Amino acid sequence: MLSEFDLIAKYFTKPVRNASLGIGDDCALLTPVPGTQLAISTDMLVSGTHFFADTDPRQLGHKSLAVNLSDLAAMGAEPVAFTLALSLPKPDEAWLKSFSEGMFSLANICHCELIGGDTTKGPLNICITVFGRIPLGQALRRDRAEYGDDIWVSGTIGDARLALAHCRNEITLDKQDFNAVSPRLHMPIPRIMLGMALRKNANSALDISDGLLGDLTHILDASGVGATLNTDSLPISPVLARQTEDWRMLCALTGGDDYELCFTAPPSKRSRVLEASARTGVPVTRIGFIENEPGLRLRNSHGEPVTFSRHSFDHFLAGSK
Ligand code: ADP
Ligand code: MG
């Protein structure tokens, strides 16, 4: 049977460029670049809680790293390196091969290298820590939104939740529609280039992992401001646009797992934000603005209040079964 050391050597050890020392010693070594700050983030994915034990290992390898890289994107950081703590029930070589291929294909695209970790026997659990670089003082924080800022969102939101709804038999999508939305759930693309391009342009940012309403509220609370969103302006895919209004709202407003960026920037930076979008090939949409009055208000394009609460959402789902 594969020993721990063989497993690490065979599936996880690759040459490093960014780090001064990679896998093999007691510690990896990163040499700080003068004038930069290190951005560090950890996410743990637990079998049964964050994914099913029989999830395709290639997708799991991709997603485990993607959710961490998305945190770097949300800060405007450039990926440098990551560590991987892995707890495995048994060293299943077919599983390890696919998992490491999924993880490294994304790692290579993002120039983020594996520099260390830990491997133990136990229930399947994947914990990744990413390290990124940001010029001193340019990090996109949650607590810097200002009165008058536009609120923007990248890409489209809600498809990951729509795909999940299909997987949970809450709705039925035809094959073509499911194939269009399921990569958003299983293979999210971290918006790294956009995050970096927003440095100096955005006042605040985060990635949408738990749903727009909840995540935007983190920015509002941290910054001590409020906001109004125009629900008619939310960017959704053609597949989501064809669903009932209840599902459109539910997916776009509360659906997590899309890993798009939500950010705020002053109106004077609109053309800069659009340039950043064009340069990185990631569409961005203005969905509202920051106000002094605390709280998050929803209105349609006619300025009429839109009611949507967690309560109605739970009620709606209970009624749909
Ligand atoms: P130690 O006992 O000193 O903690 P280990 O035997 O756990 O070292 O690990 C040996 C080397 O392999 C270390 O450099 C460690 O960072 C690396 N490593 C262990 N598990 C992993 C993993 N899952 N992915 C990447 N590197 C790993
Ligand atoms: Mg160890």
GROMACS .gro file of C-alpha atoms and ligand atoms in nm:
model
  349
    1MET     CA    1   0.000   0.000   0.000
    2LEU     CA    2   0.112   0.356  -0.077
    3SER     CA    3   0.297   0.511   0.220
    4GLU     CA    4   0.229   0.870   0.325
    5PHE     CA    5   0.563   0.980   0.180
    6ASP     CA    6   0.508   0.799  -0.151
    7LEU     CA    7   0.163   0.952  -0.177
    8ILE     CA    8   0.299   1.304  -0.124
    9ALA     CA    9   0.585   1.248  -0.367
   10LYS     CA   10   0.362   1.093  -0.635
   11TYR     CA   11   0.060   1.322  -0.626
   12PHE     CA   12   0.153   1.649  -0.460
   13THR     CA   13   0.520   1.733  -0.510
   14LYS     CA   14   0.589   1.972  -0.797
   15PRO     CA   15   0.877   2.211  -0.865
   16VAL     CA   16   0.826   2.560  -0.722
   17ARG     CA   17   0.904   2.903  -0.870
   18ASN     CA   18   0.741   3.155  -0.640
   19ALA     CA   19   0.857   2.994  -0.316
   20SER     CA   20   1.220   2.974  -0.205
   21LEU     CA   21   1.159   2.621  -0.073
   22GLY     CA   22   0.865   2.390  -0.139
   23ILE     CA   23   0.757   2.046  -0.014
   24GLY     CA   24   1.006   1.823   0.170
   25ASP     CA   25   1.145   2.014   0.466
   26ASP     CA   26   0.984   2.098   0.800
   27CYS     CA   27   0.863   2.432   0.660
   28ALA     CA   28   0.829   2.587   0.318
   29LEU     CA   29   1.001   2.924   0.269
   30LEU     CA   30   0.839   3.229   0.109
   31THR     CA   31   1.056   3.536   0.061
   32PRO     CA   32   0.846   3.853   0.102
   33VAL     CA   33   0.863   4.107  -0.180
   34PRO     CA   34   0.944   4.452  -0.035
   35GLY     CA   35   0.647   4.691  -0.047
   36THR     CA   36   0.389   4.412  -0.047
   37GLN     CA   37   0.159   4.257   0.209
   38LEU     CA   38   0.076   3.887   0.239
   39ALA     CA   39  -0.293   3.798   0.212
   40ILE     CA   40  -0.371   3.466   0.383
   41SER     CA   41  -0.694   3.267   0.385
   42THR     CA   42  -0.802   2.915   0.489
   43ASP     CA   43  -1.111   2.718   0.388
   44MET     CA   44  -1.201   2.369   0.501
   45LEU     CA   45  -1.423   2.136   0.298
   46VAL     CA   46  -1.572   1.852   0.501
   47SER     CA   47  -1.727   1.543   0.342
   48GLY     CA   48  -2.101   1.529   0.415
   49THR     CA   49  -2.114   1.899   0.503
   50HIS     CA   50  -1.966   2.078   0.201
   51PHE     CA   51  -1.974   1.799  -0.055
   52PHE     CA   52  -2.094   1.439  -0.093
   53ALA     CA   53  -1.836   1.164  -0.038
   54ASP     CA   54  -1.890   1.039  -0.395
   55THR     CA   55  -1.827   1.381  -0.556
   56ASP     CA   56  -1.611   1.359  -0.869
   57PRO     CA   57  -1.257   1.395  -0.728
   58ARG     CA   58  -1.140   1.611  -1.019
   59GLN     CA   59  -1.417   1.864  -0.952
   60LEU     CA   60  -1.345   1.844  -0.580
   61GLY     CA   61  -0.976   1.918  -0.636
   62HIS     CA   62  -1.068   2.216  -0.850
   63LYS     CA   63  -1.334   2.350  -0.614
   64SER     CA   64  -1.126   2.312  -0.295
   65LEU     CA   65  -0.861   2.540  -0.440
   66ALA     CA   66  -1.108   2.766  -0.626
   67VAL     CA   67  -1.295   2.870  -0.310
   68ASN     CA   68  -0.964   2.969  -0.149
   69LEU     CA   69  -0.837   3.155  -0.456
   70SER     CA   70  -1.169   3.340  -0.466
   71ASP     CA   71  -1.086   3.487  -0.125
   72LEU     CA   72  -0.757   3.618  -0.268
   73ALA     CA   73  -0.949   3.762  -0.565
   74ALA     CA   74  -1.187   3.939  -0.329
   75MET     CA   75  -0.893   4.116  -0.162
   76GLY     CA   76  -0.726   4.207  -0.492
   77ALA     CA   77  -0.436   3.974  -0.412
   78GLU     CA   78  -0.213   3.792  -0.659
   79PRO     CA   79  -0.190   3.418  -0.582
   80VAL     CA   80   0.154   3.295  -0.473
   81ALA     CA   81   0.129   2.960  -0.296
   82PHE     CA   82  -0.093   2.726  -0.097
   83THR     CA   83  -0.076   2.445   0.156
   84LEU     CA   84  -0.302   2.139   0.165
   85ALA     CA   85  -0.404   1.950   0.478
   86LEU     CA   86  -0.573   1.630   0.372
   87SER     CA   87  -0.747   1.370   0.583
   88LEU     CA   88  -0.823   1.052   0.384
   89PRO     CA   89  -1.003   0.730   0.481
   90LYS     CA   90  -0.766   0.530   0.257
   91PRO     CA   91  -0.502   0.609  -0.008
   92ASP     CA   92  -0.721   0.543  -0.315
   93GLU     CA   93  -0.483   0.604  -0.606
   94ALA     CA   94  -0.751   0.664  -0.870
   95TRP     CA   95  -0.914   0.920  -0.641
   96LEU     CA   96  -0.580   1.088  -0.558
   97LYS     CA   97  -0.482   1.109  -0.924
   98SER     CA   98  -0.804   1.283  -1.029
   99PHE     CA   99  -0.813   1.505  -0.720
  100SER     CA  100  -0.457   1.625  -0.774
  101GLU     CA  101  -0.515   1.678  -1.149
  102GLY     CA  102  -0.823   1.892  -1.080
  103MET     CA  103  -0.637   2.092  -0.817
  104PHE     CA  104  -0.314   2.142  -1.014
  105SER     CA  105  -0.484   2.237  -1.341
  106LEU     CA  106  -0.640   2.536  -1.163
  107ALA     CA  107  -0.321   2.601  -0.962
  108ASN     CA  108  -0.117   2.621  -1.284
  109ILE     CA  109  -0.359   2.860  -1.454
  110CYS     CA  110  -0.348   3.087  -1.147
  111HIS     CA  111   0.031   3.055  -1.092
  112CYS     CA  112  -0.033   2.938  -0.738
  113GLU     CA  113   0.196   2.657  -0.622
  114LEU     CA  114   0.161   2.387  -0.357
  115ILE     CA  115   0.437   2.435  -0.100
  116GLY     CA  116   0.342   2.201   0.184
  117GLY     CA  117   0.071   2.045   0.389
  118ASP     CA  118  -0.016   1.750   0.604
  119THR     CA  119  -0.165   1.407   0.529
  120THR     CA  120  -0.348   1.192   0.783
  121LYS     CA  121  -0.588   0.900   0.789
  122GLY     CA  122  -0.943   0.990   0.881
  123PRO     CA  123  -1.278   1.102   0.737
  124LEU     CA  124  -1.234   1.287   0.404
  125ASN     CA  125  -1.152   1.648   0.483
  126ILE     CA  126  -0.968   1.902   0.267
  127CYS     CA  127  -0.819   2.213   0.420
  128ILE     CA  128  -0.632   2.459   0.199
  129THR     CA  129  -0.451   2.776   0.303
  130VAL     CA  130  -0.364   3.024   0.028
  131PHE     CA  131  -0.100   3.296   0.032
  132GLY     CA  132  -0.127   3.599  -0.195
  133ARG     CA  133   0.054   3.926  -0.250
  134ILE     CA  134  -0.084   4.281  -0.254
  135PRO     CA  135   0.101   4.614  -0.284
  136LEU     CA  136   0.106   4.771   0.062
  137GLY     CA  137  -0.226   4.937   0.150
  138GLN     CA  138  -0.411   4.832  -0.169
  139ALA     CA  139  -0.612   4.540  -0.030
  140LEU     CA  140  -0.986   4.553  -0.107
  141ARG     CA  141  -1.138   4.530   0.240
  142ARG     CA  142  -1.498   4.491   0.354
  143ASP     CA  143  -1.490   4.790   0.586
  144ARG     CA  144  -1.415   5.064   0.335
  145ALA     CA  145  -1.748   5.115   0.151
  146GLU     CA  146  -1.843   5.482   0.140
  147TYR     CA  147  -2.165   5.681   0.113
  148GLY     CA  148  -2.245   5.737  -0.256
  149ASP     CA  149  -2.050   5.433  -0.382
  150ASP     CA  150  -2.199   5.230  -0.664
  151ILE     CA  151  -2.249   4.862  -0.586
  152TRP     CA  152  -2.125   4.628  -0.859
  153VAL     CA  153  -2.131   4.255  -0.915
  154SER     CA  154  -1.920   4.052  -1.160
  155GLY     CA  155  -2.046   3.789  -1.406
  156THR     CA  156  -2.390   3.643  -1.338
  157ILE     CA  157  -2.529   3.525  -1.006
  158GLY     CA  158  -2.767   3.248  -0.904
  159ASP     CA  159  -2.671   2.965  -1.142
  160ALA     CA  160  -2.488   2.760  -0.879
  161ARG     CA  161  -2.803   2.765  -0.661
  162LEU     CA  162  -3.016   2.676  -0.963
  163ALA     CA  163  -2.793   2.376  -1.036
  164LEU     CA  164  -2.818   2.273  -0.670
  165ALA     CA  165  -3.197   2.301  -0.689
  166HIS     CA  166  -3.195   2.052  -0.975
  167CYS     CA  167  -2.958   1.815  -0.789
  168ARG     CA  168  -3.190   1.830  -0.486
  169ASN     CA  169  -3.503   1.769  -0.698
  170GLU     CA  170  -3.647   2.108  -0.598
  171ILE     CA  171  -3.692   2.183  -0.966
  172THR     CA  172  -3.626   1.996  -1.291
  173LEU     CA  173  -3.408   2.149  -1.561
  174ASP     CA  174  -3.375   1.993  -1.902
  175LYS     CA  175  -3.037   1.843  -1.986
  176GLN     CA  176  -2.915   2.139  -2.187
  177ASP     CA  177  -3.006   2.391  -1.916
  178PHE     CA  178  -2.853   2.178  -1.641
  179ASN     CA  179  -2.531   2.140  -1.842
  180ALA     CA  180  -2.520   2.517  -1.882
  181VAL     CA  181  -2.545   2.591  -1.508
  182SER     CA  182  -2.380   2.292  -1.336
  183PRO     CA  183  -2.018   2.409  -1.395
  184ARG     CA  184  -2.105   2.714  -1.183
  185LEU     CA  185  -2.169   2.481  -0.890
  186HIS     CA  186  -1.890   2.228  -0.941
  187MET     CA  187  -1.611   2.421  -1.116
  188PRO     CA  188  -1.628   2.786  -1.001
  189ILE     CA  189  -1.377   3.026  -1.161
  190PRO     CA  190  -1.210   3.258  -0.909
  191ARG     CA  191  -1.215   3.618  -1.041
  192ILE     CA  192  -0.848   3.679  -0.973
  193MET     CA  193  -0.759   3.907  -1.264
  194LEU     CA  194  -1.064   4.124  -1.202
  195GLY     CA  195  -0.986   4.151  -0.829
  196MET     CA  196  -0.631   4.264  -0.907
  197ALA     CA  197  -0.757   4.513  -1.169
  198LEU     CA  198  -0.994   4.665  -0.911
  199ARG     CA  199  -0.713   4.769  -0.674
  200LYS     CA  200  -0.710   5.150  -0.645
  201ASN     CA  201  -1.056   5.159  -0.812
  202ALA     CA  202  -1.290   4.979  -0.571
  203ASN     CA  203  -1.339   5.094  -0.212
  204SER     CA  204  -1.455   4.757  -0.079
  205ALA     CA  205  -1.507   4.404  -0.207
  206LEU     CA  206  -1.588   4.045  -0.117
  207ASP     CA  207  -1.666   3.724  -0.298
  208ILE     CA  208  -2.021   3.591  -0.298
  209SER     CA  209  -2.003   3.252  -0.130
  210ASP     CA  210  -2.321   3.261   0.082
  211GLY     CA  211  -2.554   3.471  -0.135
  212LEU     CA  212  -2.565   3.836  -0.239
  213LEU     CA  213  -2.795   3.960   0.041
  214GLY     CA  214  -2.599   3.800   0.323
  215ASP     CA  215  -2.258   3.878   0.179
  216LEU     CA  216  -2.335   4.241   0.091
  217THR     CA  217  -2.465   4.283   0.446
  218HIS     CA  218  -2.112   4.198   0.567
  219ILE     CA  219  -1.979   4.499   0.372
  220LEU     CA  220  -2.258   4.723   0.503
  221ASP     CA  221  -2.206   4.618   0.866
  222ALA     CA  222  -1.827   4.641   0.849
  223SER     CA  223  -1.843   4.984   0.683
  224GLY     CA  224  -2.129   5.124   0.896
  225VAL     CA  225  -2.347   5.210   0.594
  226GLY     CA  226  -2.669   5.093   0.422
  227ALA     CA  227  -2.770   5.028   0.062
  228THR     CA  228  -3.047   5.006  -0.194
  229LEU     CA  229  -3.038   4.740  -0.465
  230ASN     CA  230  -3.234   4.747  -0.790
  231THR     CA  231  -3.357   4.387  -0.819
  232ASP     CA  232  -3.434   4.435  -1.191
  233SER     CA  233  -3.066   4.503  -1.259
  234LEU     CA  234  -2.928   4.178  -1.111
  235PRO     CA  235  -2.717   4.002  -1.378
  236ILE     CA  236  -2.860   3.652  -1.434
  237SER     CA  237  -2.801   3.390  -1.701
  238PRO     CA  238  -3.055   3.316  -1.976
  239VAL     CA  239  -3.131   2.984  -1.802
  240LEU     CA  240  -3.213   3.153  -1.471
  241ALA     CA  241  -3.407   3.426  -1.654
  242ARG     CA  242  -3.646   3.157  -1.780
  243GLN     CA  243  -3.737   3.036  -1.428
  244THR     CA  244  -4.032   3.161  -1.220
  245GLU     CA  245  -3.991   3.495  -1.047
  246ASP     CA  246  -3.966   3.323  -0.707
  247TRP     CA  247  -3.677   3.107  -0.822
  248ARG     CA  248  -3.504   3.396  -0.998
  249MET     CA  249  -3.512   3.604  -0.681
  250LEU     CA  250  -3.418   3.319  -0.455
  251CYS     CA  251  -3.119   3.212  -0.665
  252ALA     CA  252  -2.989   3.562  -0.745
  253LEU     CA  253  -3.036   3.707  -0.396
  254THR     CA  254  -2.957   3.416  -0.165
  255GLY     CA  255  -2.776   3.160  -0.381
  256GLY     CA  256  -2.420   3.097  -0.270
  257ASP     CA  257  -2.137   2.920  -0.448
  258ASP     CA  258  -2.115   3.144  -0.756
  259TYR     CA  259  -1.793   3.305  -0.628
  260GLU     CA  260  -1.853   3.626  -0.819
  261LEU     CA  261  -1.717   3.951  -0.673
  262CYS     CA  262  -1.942   4.213  -0.516
  263PHE     CA  263  -1.766   4.547  -0.477
  264THR     CA  264  -1.829   4.915  -0.425
  265ALA     CA  265  -1.662   5.206  -0.602
  266PRO     CA  266  -1.729   5.579  -0.623
  267PRO     CA  267  -1.923   5.698  -0.934
  268SER     CA  268  -1.608   5.890  -1.037
  269LYS     CA  269  -1.443   5.549  -1.098
  270ARG     CA  270  -1.713   5.408  -1.328
  271SER     CA  271  -1.503   5.428  -1.643
  272ARG     CA  272  -1.204   5.274  -1.460
  273VAL     CA  273  -1.418   4.986  -1.337
  274LEU     CA  274  -1.550   4.925  -1.689
  275GLU     CA  275  -1.193   4.935  -1.823
  276ALA     CA  276  -1.088   4.676  -1.564
  277SER     CA  277  -1.381   4.461  -1.672
  278ALA     CA  278  -1.294   4.492  -2.042
  279ARG     CA  279  -0.926   4.420  -1.977
  280THR     CA  280  -1.000   4.104  -1.779
  281GLY     CA  281  -1.294   3.987  -1.990
  282VAL     CA  282  -1.527   3.966  -1.690
  283PRO     CA  283  -1.855   4.157  -1.725
  284VAL     CA  284  -1.959   4.380  -1.435
  285THR     CA  285  -2.303   4.524  -1.357
  286ARG     CA  286  -2.410   4.814  -1.137
  287ILE     CA  287  -2.684   4.687  -0.906
  288GLY     CA  288  -2.731   4.962  -0.647
  289PHE     CA  289  -2.567   5.224  -0.429
  290ILE     CA  290  -2.441   5.281  -0.078
  291GLU     CA  291  -2.643   5.507   0.153
  292ASN     CA  292  -2.595   5.644   0.501
  293GLU     CA  293  -2.918   5.492   0.637
  294PRO     CA  294  -2.833   5.147   0.778
  295GLY     CA  295  -3.001   4.837   0.630
  296LEU     CA  296  -3.042   4.684   0.287
  297ARG     CA  297  -3.344   4.794   0.080
  298LEU     CA  298  -3.469   4.627  -0.239
  299ARG     CA  299  -3.647   4.821  -0.514
  300ASN     CA  300  -3.746   4.747  -0.874
  301SER     CA  301  -3.662   4.968  -1.174
  302HIS     CA  302  -3.972   5.181  -1.105
  303GLY     CA  303  -3.846   5.255  -0.754
  304GLU     CA  304  -4.115   5.040  -0.592
  305PRO     CA  305  -4.015   4.843  -0.280
  306VAL     CA  306  -3.962   4.470  -0.336
  307THR     CA  307  -4.022   4.239  -0.043
  308PHE     CA  308  -3.796   3.942   0.001
  309SER     CA  309  -3.706   3.792   0.334
  310ARG     CA  310  -3.526   3.483   0.452
  311HIS     CA  311  -3.857   3.385   0.605
  312SER     CA  312  -4.047   3.396   0.277
  313PHE     CA  313  -3.761   3.207   0.116
  314ASP     CA  314  -3.775   2.924   0.373
  315HIS     CA  315  -4.152   2.918   0.345
  316PHE     CA  316  -4.133   2.904  -0.033
  317LEU     CA  317  -3.894   2.609  -0.025
  318ALA     CA  318  -4.104   2.420   0.232
  319GLY     CA  319  -4.406   2.469   0.005
  320SER     CA  320  -4.226   2.342  -0.302
  321LYS     CA  321  -4.163   1.990  -0.172
  322ADP     P1  322   0.639   1.683   0.941
  322ADP     O1  323   0.629   1.550   1.008
  322ADP     O2  324   0.766   1.755   0.958
  322ADP     O3  325   0.517   1.768   0.966
  322ADP     P2  326   0.536   1.554   0.712
  322ADP     O4  327   0.596   1.419   0.715
  322ADP     O5  328   0.396   1.570   0.759
  322ADP     O6  329   0.635   1.653   0.785
  322ADP     O7  330   0.542   1.609   0.564
  322ADP     C1  331   0.661   1.601   0.488
  322ADP     C2  332   0.659   1.709   0.385
  322ADP     O8  333   0.550   1.689   0.296
  322ADP     C3  334   0.643   1.851   0.442
  322ADP     O9  335   0.720   1.939   0.364
  322ADP     C4  336   0.496   1.878   0.424
  322ADP    O10  337   0.471   2.017   0.409
  322ADP     C5  338   0.465   1.800   0.297
  322ADP     N1  339   0.326   1.752   0.289
  322ADP     C6  340   0.265   1.663   0.369
  322ADP     N2  341   0.136   1.640   0.329
  322ADP     C7  342   0.117   1.717   0.220
  322ADP     C8  343   0.008   1.740   0.131
  322ADP     N3  344  -0.111   1.679   0.148
  322ADP     N4  345   0.025   1.827   0.031
  322ADP     C9  346   0.142   1.890   0.014
  322ADP     N5  347   0.249   1.873   0.090
  322ADP    C10  348   0.239   1.788   0.194
  323MG      MG  349   0.329   1.680   0.937
   0.00000   0.00000   0.00000
